[in-house]
Structure formats: C-alpha cells, structure tokens
C-alpha positions as MATLAB code, in Angstrom:
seq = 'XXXXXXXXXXXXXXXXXXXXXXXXXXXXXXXXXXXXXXXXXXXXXXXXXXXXXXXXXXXXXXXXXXXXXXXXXXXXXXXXXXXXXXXXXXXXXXXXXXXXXXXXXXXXXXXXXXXXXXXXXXXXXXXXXXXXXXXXXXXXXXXXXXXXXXXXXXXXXXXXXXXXXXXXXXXXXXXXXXXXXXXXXXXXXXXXXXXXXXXXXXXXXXXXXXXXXXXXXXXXXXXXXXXXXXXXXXXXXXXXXXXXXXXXXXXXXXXXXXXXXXXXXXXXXXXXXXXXXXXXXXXXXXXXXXXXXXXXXXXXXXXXXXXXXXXXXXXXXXXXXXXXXXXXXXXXXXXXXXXXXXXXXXXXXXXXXX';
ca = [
     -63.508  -37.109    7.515;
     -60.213  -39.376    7.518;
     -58.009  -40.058    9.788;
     -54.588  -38.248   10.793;
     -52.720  -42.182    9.439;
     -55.084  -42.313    5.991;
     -53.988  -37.923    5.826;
     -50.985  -39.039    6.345;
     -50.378  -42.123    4.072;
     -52.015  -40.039    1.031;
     -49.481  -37.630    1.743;
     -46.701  -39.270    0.145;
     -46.291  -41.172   -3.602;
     -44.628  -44.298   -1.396;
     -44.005  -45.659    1.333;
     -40.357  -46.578    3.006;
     -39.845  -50.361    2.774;
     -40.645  -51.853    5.888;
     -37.488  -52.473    8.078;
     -36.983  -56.330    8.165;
     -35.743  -58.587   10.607;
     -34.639  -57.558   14.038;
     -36.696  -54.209   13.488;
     -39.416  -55.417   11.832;
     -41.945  -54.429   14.701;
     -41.510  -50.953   13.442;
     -44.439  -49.662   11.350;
     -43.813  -47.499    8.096;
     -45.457  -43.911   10.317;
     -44.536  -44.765   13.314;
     -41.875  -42.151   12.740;
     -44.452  -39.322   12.419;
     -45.421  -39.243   15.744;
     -43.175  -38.995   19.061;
     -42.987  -42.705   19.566;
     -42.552  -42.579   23.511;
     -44.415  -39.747   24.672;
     -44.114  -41.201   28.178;
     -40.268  -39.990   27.790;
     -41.814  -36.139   27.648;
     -43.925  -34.797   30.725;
     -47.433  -32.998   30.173;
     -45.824  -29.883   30.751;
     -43.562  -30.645   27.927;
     -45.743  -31.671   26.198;
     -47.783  -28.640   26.524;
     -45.129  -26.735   24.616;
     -45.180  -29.024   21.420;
     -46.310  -27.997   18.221;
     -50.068  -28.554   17.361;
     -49.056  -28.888   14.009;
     -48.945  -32.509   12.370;
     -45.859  -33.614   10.377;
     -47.800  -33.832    7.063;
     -48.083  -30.024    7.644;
     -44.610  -29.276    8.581;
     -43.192  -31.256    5.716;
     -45.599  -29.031    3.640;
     -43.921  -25.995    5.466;
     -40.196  -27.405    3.987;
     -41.660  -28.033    0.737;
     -42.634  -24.451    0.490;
     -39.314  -22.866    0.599;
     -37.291  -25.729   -1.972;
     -36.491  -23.794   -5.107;
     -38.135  -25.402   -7.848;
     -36.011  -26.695  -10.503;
     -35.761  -24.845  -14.110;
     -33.523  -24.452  -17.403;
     -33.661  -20.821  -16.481;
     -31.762  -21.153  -13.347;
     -27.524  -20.097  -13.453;
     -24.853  -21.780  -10.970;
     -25.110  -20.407   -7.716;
     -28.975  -19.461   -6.869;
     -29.527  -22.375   -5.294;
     -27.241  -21.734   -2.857;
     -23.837  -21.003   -2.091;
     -22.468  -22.579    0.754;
     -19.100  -22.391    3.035;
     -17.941  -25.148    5.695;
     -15.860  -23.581    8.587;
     -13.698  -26.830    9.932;
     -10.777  -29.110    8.961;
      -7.913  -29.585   10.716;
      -4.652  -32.596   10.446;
      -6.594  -34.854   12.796;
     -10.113  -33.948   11.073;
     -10.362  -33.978    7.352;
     -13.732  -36.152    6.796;
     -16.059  -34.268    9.178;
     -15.357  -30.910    6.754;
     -15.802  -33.381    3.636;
     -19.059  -34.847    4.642;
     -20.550  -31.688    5.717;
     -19.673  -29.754    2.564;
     -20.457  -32.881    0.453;
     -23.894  -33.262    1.261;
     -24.331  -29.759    1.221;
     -24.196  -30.243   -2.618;
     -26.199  -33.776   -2.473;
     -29.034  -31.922   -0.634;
     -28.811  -29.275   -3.903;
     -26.413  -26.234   -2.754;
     -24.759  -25.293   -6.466;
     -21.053  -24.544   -4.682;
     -19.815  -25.622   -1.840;
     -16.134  -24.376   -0.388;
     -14.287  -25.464    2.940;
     -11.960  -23.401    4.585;
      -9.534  -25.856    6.213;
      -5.589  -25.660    7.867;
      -3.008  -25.832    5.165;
      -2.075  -29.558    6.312;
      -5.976  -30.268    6.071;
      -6.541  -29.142    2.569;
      -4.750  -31.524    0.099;
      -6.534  -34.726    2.058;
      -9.519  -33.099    1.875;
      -9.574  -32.398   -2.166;
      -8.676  -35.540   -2.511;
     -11.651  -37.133   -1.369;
     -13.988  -35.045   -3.738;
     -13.205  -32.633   -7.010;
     -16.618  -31.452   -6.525;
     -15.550  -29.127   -3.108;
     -14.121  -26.097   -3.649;
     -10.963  -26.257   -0.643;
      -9.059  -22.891    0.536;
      -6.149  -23.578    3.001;
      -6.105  -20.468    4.943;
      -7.742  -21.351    8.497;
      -4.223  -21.341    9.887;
      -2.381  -18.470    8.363;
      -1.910  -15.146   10.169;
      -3.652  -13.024    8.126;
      -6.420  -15.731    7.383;
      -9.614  -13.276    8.808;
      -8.569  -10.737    6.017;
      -8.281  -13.295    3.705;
     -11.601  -15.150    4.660;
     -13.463  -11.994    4.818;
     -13.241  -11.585    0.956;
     -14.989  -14.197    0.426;
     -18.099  -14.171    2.876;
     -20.052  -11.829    0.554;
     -20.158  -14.597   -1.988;
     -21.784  -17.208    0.535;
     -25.204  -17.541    0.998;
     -24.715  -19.526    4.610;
     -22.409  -20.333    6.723;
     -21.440  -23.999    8.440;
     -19.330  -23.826   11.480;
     -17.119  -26.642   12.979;
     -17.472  -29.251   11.852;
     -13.228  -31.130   11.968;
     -12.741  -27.648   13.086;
     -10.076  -29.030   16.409;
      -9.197  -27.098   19.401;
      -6.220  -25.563   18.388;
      -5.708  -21.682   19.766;
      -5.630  -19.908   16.828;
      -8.128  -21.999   14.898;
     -10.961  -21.059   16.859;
     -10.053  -17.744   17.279;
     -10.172  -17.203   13.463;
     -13.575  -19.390   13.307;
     -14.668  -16.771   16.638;
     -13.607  -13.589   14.083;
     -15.430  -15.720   11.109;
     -18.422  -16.003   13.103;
     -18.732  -12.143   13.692;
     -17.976  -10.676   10.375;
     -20.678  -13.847    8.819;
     -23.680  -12.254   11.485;
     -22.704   -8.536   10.476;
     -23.835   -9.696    6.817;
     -26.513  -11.431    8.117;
     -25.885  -14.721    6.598;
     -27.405  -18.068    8.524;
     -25.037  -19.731   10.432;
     -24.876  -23.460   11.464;
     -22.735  -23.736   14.299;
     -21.781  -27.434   15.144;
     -19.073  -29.540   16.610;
     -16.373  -27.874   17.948;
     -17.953  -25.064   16.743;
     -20.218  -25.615   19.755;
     -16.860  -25.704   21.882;
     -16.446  -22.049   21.136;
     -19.907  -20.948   22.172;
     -19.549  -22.847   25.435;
     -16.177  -20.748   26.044;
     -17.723  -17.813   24.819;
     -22.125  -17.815   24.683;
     -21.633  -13.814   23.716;
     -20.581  -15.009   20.391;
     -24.190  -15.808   19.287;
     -26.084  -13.286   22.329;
     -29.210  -12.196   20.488;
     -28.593  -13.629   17.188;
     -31.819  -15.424   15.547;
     -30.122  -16.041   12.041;
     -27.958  -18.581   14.403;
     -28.576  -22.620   14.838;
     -26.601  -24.693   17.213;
     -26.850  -28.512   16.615;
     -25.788  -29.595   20.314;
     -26.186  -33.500   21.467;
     -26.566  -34.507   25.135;
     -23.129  -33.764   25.806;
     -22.256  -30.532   24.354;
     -26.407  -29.285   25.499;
     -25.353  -29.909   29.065;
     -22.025  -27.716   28.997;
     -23.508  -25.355   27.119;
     -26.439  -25.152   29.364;
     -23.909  -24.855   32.283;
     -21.993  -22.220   30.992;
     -24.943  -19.812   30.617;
     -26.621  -21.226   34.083;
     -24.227  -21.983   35.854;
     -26.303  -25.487   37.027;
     -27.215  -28.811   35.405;
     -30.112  -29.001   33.343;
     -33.152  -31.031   34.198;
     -32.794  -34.686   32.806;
     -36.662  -35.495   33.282;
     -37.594  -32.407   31.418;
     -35.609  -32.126   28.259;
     -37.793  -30.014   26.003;
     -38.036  -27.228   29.081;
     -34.727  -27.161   29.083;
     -33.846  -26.193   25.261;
     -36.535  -23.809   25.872;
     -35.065  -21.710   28.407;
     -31.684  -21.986   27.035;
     -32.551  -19.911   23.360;
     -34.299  -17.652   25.083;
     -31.668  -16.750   27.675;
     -29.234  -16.816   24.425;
     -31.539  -14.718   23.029;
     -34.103  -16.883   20.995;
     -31.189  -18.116   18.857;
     -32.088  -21.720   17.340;
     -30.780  -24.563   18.654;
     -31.500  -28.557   17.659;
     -30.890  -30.791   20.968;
     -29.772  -34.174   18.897;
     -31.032  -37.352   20.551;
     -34.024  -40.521   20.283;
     -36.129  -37.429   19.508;
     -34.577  -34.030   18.099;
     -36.059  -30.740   20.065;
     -35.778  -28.018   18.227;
     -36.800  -24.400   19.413;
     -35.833  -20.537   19.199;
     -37.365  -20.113   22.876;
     -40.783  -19.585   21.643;
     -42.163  -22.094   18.641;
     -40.721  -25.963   19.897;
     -40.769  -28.878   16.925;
     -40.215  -32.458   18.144;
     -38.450  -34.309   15.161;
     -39.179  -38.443   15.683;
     -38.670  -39.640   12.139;
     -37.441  -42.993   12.369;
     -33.816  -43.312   11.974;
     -31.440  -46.043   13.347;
     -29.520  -47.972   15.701;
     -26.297  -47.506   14.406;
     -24.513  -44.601   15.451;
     -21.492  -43.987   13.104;
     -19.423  -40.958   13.345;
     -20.359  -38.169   10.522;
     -23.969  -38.607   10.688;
     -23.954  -34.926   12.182;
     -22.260  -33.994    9.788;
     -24.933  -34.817    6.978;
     -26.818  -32.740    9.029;
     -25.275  -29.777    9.588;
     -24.517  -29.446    5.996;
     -27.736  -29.793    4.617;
     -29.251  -27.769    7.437;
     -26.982  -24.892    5.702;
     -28.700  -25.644    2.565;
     -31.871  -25.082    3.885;
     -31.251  -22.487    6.119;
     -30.692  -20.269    3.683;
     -33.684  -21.651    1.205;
     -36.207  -20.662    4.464;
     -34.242  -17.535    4.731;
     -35.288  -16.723    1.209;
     -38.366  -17.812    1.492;
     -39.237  -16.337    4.628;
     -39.252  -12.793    3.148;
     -41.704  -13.402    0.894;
     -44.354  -15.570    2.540;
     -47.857  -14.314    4.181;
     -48.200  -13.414    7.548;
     -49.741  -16.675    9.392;
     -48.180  -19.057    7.145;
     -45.970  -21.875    9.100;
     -42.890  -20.395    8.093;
     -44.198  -17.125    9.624;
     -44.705  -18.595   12.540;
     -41.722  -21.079   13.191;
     -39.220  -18.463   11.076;
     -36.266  -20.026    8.581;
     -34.368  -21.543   11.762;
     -36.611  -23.938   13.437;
     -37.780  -24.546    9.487;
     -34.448  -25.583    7.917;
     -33.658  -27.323   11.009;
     -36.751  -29.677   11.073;
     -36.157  -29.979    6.979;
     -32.488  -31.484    8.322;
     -33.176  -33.412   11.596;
     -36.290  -35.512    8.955;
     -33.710  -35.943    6.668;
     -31.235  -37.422    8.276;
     -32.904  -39.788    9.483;
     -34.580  -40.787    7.044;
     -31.333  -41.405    5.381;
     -30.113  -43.268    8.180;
     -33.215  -45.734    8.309;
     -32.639  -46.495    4.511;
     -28.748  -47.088    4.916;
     -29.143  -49.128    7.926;
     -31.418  -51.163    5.873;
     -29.080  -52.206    3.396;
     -25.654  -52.359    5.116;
     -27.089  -53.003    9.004;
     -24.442  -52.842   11.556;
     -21.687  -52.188    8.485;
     -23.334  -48.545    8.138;
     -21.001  -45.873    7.739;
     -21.703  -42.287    6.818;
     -20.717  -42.552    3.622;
     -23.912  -44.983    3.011;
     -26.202  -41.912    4.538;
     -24.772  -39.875    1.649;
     -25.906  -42.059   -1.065;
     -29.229  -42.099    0.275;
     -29.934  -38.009    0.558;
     -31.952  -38.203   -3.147;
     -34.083  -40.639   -2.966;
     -34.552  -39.350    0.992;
     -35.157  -36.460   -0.209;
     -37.577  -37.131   -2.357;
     -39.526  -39.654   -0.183;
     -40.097  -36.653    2.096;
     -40.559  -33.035   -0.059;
     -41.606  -34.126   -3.377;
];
C-alpha cells in the first residue's frame, strides 16, 4: 500500500518549485497537512475533517465545468461585486478581476458614481454600474440580480450610511433568489451591526480574519471568543447564525457551516499585502456558484454531499490563494503586491484542479 506523501505526490502532474533562500526549509507538501498541529487542541482537533487534501481537491475538481466549443458566454458563471466607494476603488477591481481569471464569463461591480470611472479604468474587461449611491439604486439593482449567478459583498464597499443600507437591501432581495453570497470586508461590518441579515441562511459565506471574527463573535455572544481554541469557536458561531458558512482567515483557514469543519494549510506567504482577500472573495464567488450547481446533481455520500457548495467553494478559494501567494512571493519576495497574486491564478489553478 503507499503512503499518504507517495498518494499524494502522484496526485499532481508537478510539483511547486521549492521556495529558495530564507524559506528554503519548507518542503514542497508540507502545505497539505496542518503544519503546527500543536497550535489546535485534541478537542479541536477532534472536529477536523478525516478527509485528506488529495480527496478534497478531488471534491473541487468535481464541480469545475469542463471546458467545450459548445459552451455560450455566461454558463460559466455570472458574477456581481457589491463594493466601491471614492476612498476604495481597487478592492472592487481585484475582486471582480479575478473573478474572471478564476473563469467566471462576466463579471459587473456595482460601485458609487465617484467610484465608477477609476474603476473602468483599471480594466475594460469589468462590466461597472454607478448606482450604489443613488436614491432609487435598490430598484435599480434589483433588475439586474436575476441575471447573476452569485453574489460578492463588500469588498471597497466604505461605511458610508446609505451605502450599506443599499448593500443591507441588496443582500435580502440576492437570498430571496437564492443566489450564493460572499460577504466580505465591510460587508462583514454590516453583519456585525446587524447578524439577522444572514440568520439561517446556508447559501451565505462570511470570509472574517481575526479581527472582524472577534466582533462578530461578540455581537452574537455578547463575550470574547476563546483564543486557545480557535476552531471551537467558528464552530459555535455558524451554528448560532444558523449553520451559515464562514472562513476564519489566518496561519491556517477554518472553515465550517457548524457541522462539517475543513482546515485549509496550503502554504502561502509571509508577505501580507492588502487585496489578497480580495482574490479570494472573488474567486470564492466563482466557485460558489460552480458547487452550487454541482451540488444538485451529485450522489448522496459524495464529499460535496457531505460538506455542501459552501464549505466546498470556500476550501477551492482559501487553496488557491495561497497557492498564488507562495508562487508570487517567489518571484517578487518582499516587493509582492496583489497584483502579482493575479497573474499567478492559471497556472495556480492548474497546479491544484487539473
């Protein structure tokens, strides 16, 4: 019988070139396993998945639509970015960006008037309405949500009044249709005001770090969460939310609906440049609604079965991130900016699902 490393190192046609250098100690799987399992309790631990990586990846393989001369613009996903505001254009832009790098066929941001012309300018690709600040702009939003196959939320998204109560009307109308939502960002800031928002919503993924995690976890407990027990803590927080999804962003990304819990330790980097959430968030909307697809029309006991499209497309995102941001940080080091994640989403994603 081999081994879970020789399973694993078939698995894939090649390897990632070995980090050099400073990192050099790190070996090409040690990302496949949680590298400091001293940093999780037993008890934690006890609520892992027994499932190995190889299989997981398997699981995100399973719900990528194949691609065919058959196919016309738009199956492959249809995607809308919540978020841009005067003092945040590229959040919006990288989000909806790699959106299309990860293989969404459209992808559209719905920004503030003095958001919109910045943001076109950075792409032609993006498809850019200016209507999160005007007065009517739920009625005018609302006409386009039955075109969208998934929904982004927040990201450049600000604080401002009556941008977040048009994202909090957004939000509603989105879970009525029962589109996927990634909510992210300031986003997040609007759950933690109001946790009803998402109460009992499974279709739902919040992409929280440490920060926004603890207020959020405050809010709805009205107490601190437990530092030494991280994973417990996610745990009880979707299921008193109602077993929505959420992905606790950190040295290893927990991800859980209350129930199923995936620990996400792909190697990434150091280097922690602004907009790397936003990569992730954006393809997590790509793949939220590919497992949402998918999910209808798989077996009963298959992975996807059991985890469901959230905890799925989230894994698919938190593994490719990272990977992206161990093969930028190998070129450009300490000079890494998001932009350099971008580039690396193909070959990324091919490393891991092909």
């Amino acid at each position: 019988m081999l081994s879970l490393p020789t399973l694993l190192f078939s698995a894939f046609k090649r390897p990632l070139p070995l980090i050099t250098g400073k990192f050099s100690h790190l070996r090409p799987f040690d990302n496949y396993f949680v590298t400091s399992e001293s940093s999780f309790s037993s008890e934690q631990l006890r609520h892992m998945s027994s499932h190995s990586p190889v299989q997981l990846l398997e699981m995100v393989k399973s719900v990528i639509p194949p691609l065919h001369y058959e196919m016309h613009k738009g199956q492959a996903g249809r995607l809308a970015i919540i978020g841009g505001c005067q003092e945040y254009t590229g959040a919006p832009y990288f989000a909806a960006i790699s959106a299309l790098k990860v293989g969404a066929d459209l992808s559209h941001v719905f920004c503030s008037s003095d958001a919109a012309t910045v943001i076109k300018s950075y792409s032609p690709e993006l498809i850019v309405h200016p209507l999160l600040d005007r007065q009517n702009a739920i009625d005018e939003i609302s006409q386009w949500l039955p075109r969208f196959h998934s929904l982004v939320v927040g990201p450049g998204l600000g604080r401002d009044s009556h941008l977040l109560k048009t994202a909090a009307a957004v939000i509603q109308k989105a879970l009525v249709q029962k589109l996927p939502l990634v909510i992210d960002a300031d986003g997040l800031f609007l759950i933690t005001q109001d946790p009803s928002l998402v109460q009992g919503l499974s279709n739902v993924i919040l992409t929280p770090n440490a920060a926004e995690f603890g207020r959020l976890y405050r809010k709805v407990f009205d107490r601190e969460p437990d530092p030494t027990e991280p994973i417990i803590s996610v745990k009880e927080l979707c299921r008193k939310l109602g077993h929505v999804t959420i992905v606790h962003k950190g040295l290893h990304d927990i991800i859980s609906d209350g129930e199923q819990v995936l620990v996400c330790s792909e190697q990434g980097s150091p280097r922690r440049c602004g907009g790397q959430g936003d990569l992730l968030s954006g393809s997590m909307g790509v793949f939220a609604f590919w497992s949402t697809v998918s999910h209808q029309k798989v077996e009963e006991g298959s992975l996807l079965k059991i985890y469901g499209p959230g905890i799925c497309a989230a894994y698919a995102a938190c593994a490719l991130t990272r990977i992206c941001s161990r093969r930028a940080f190998e070129v450009h080091g300490r000079s890494m900016t998001t932009t350099d994640l971008i580039s690396q989403i193909q070959e990324s994603f091919e490393y891991l699902f092909t």
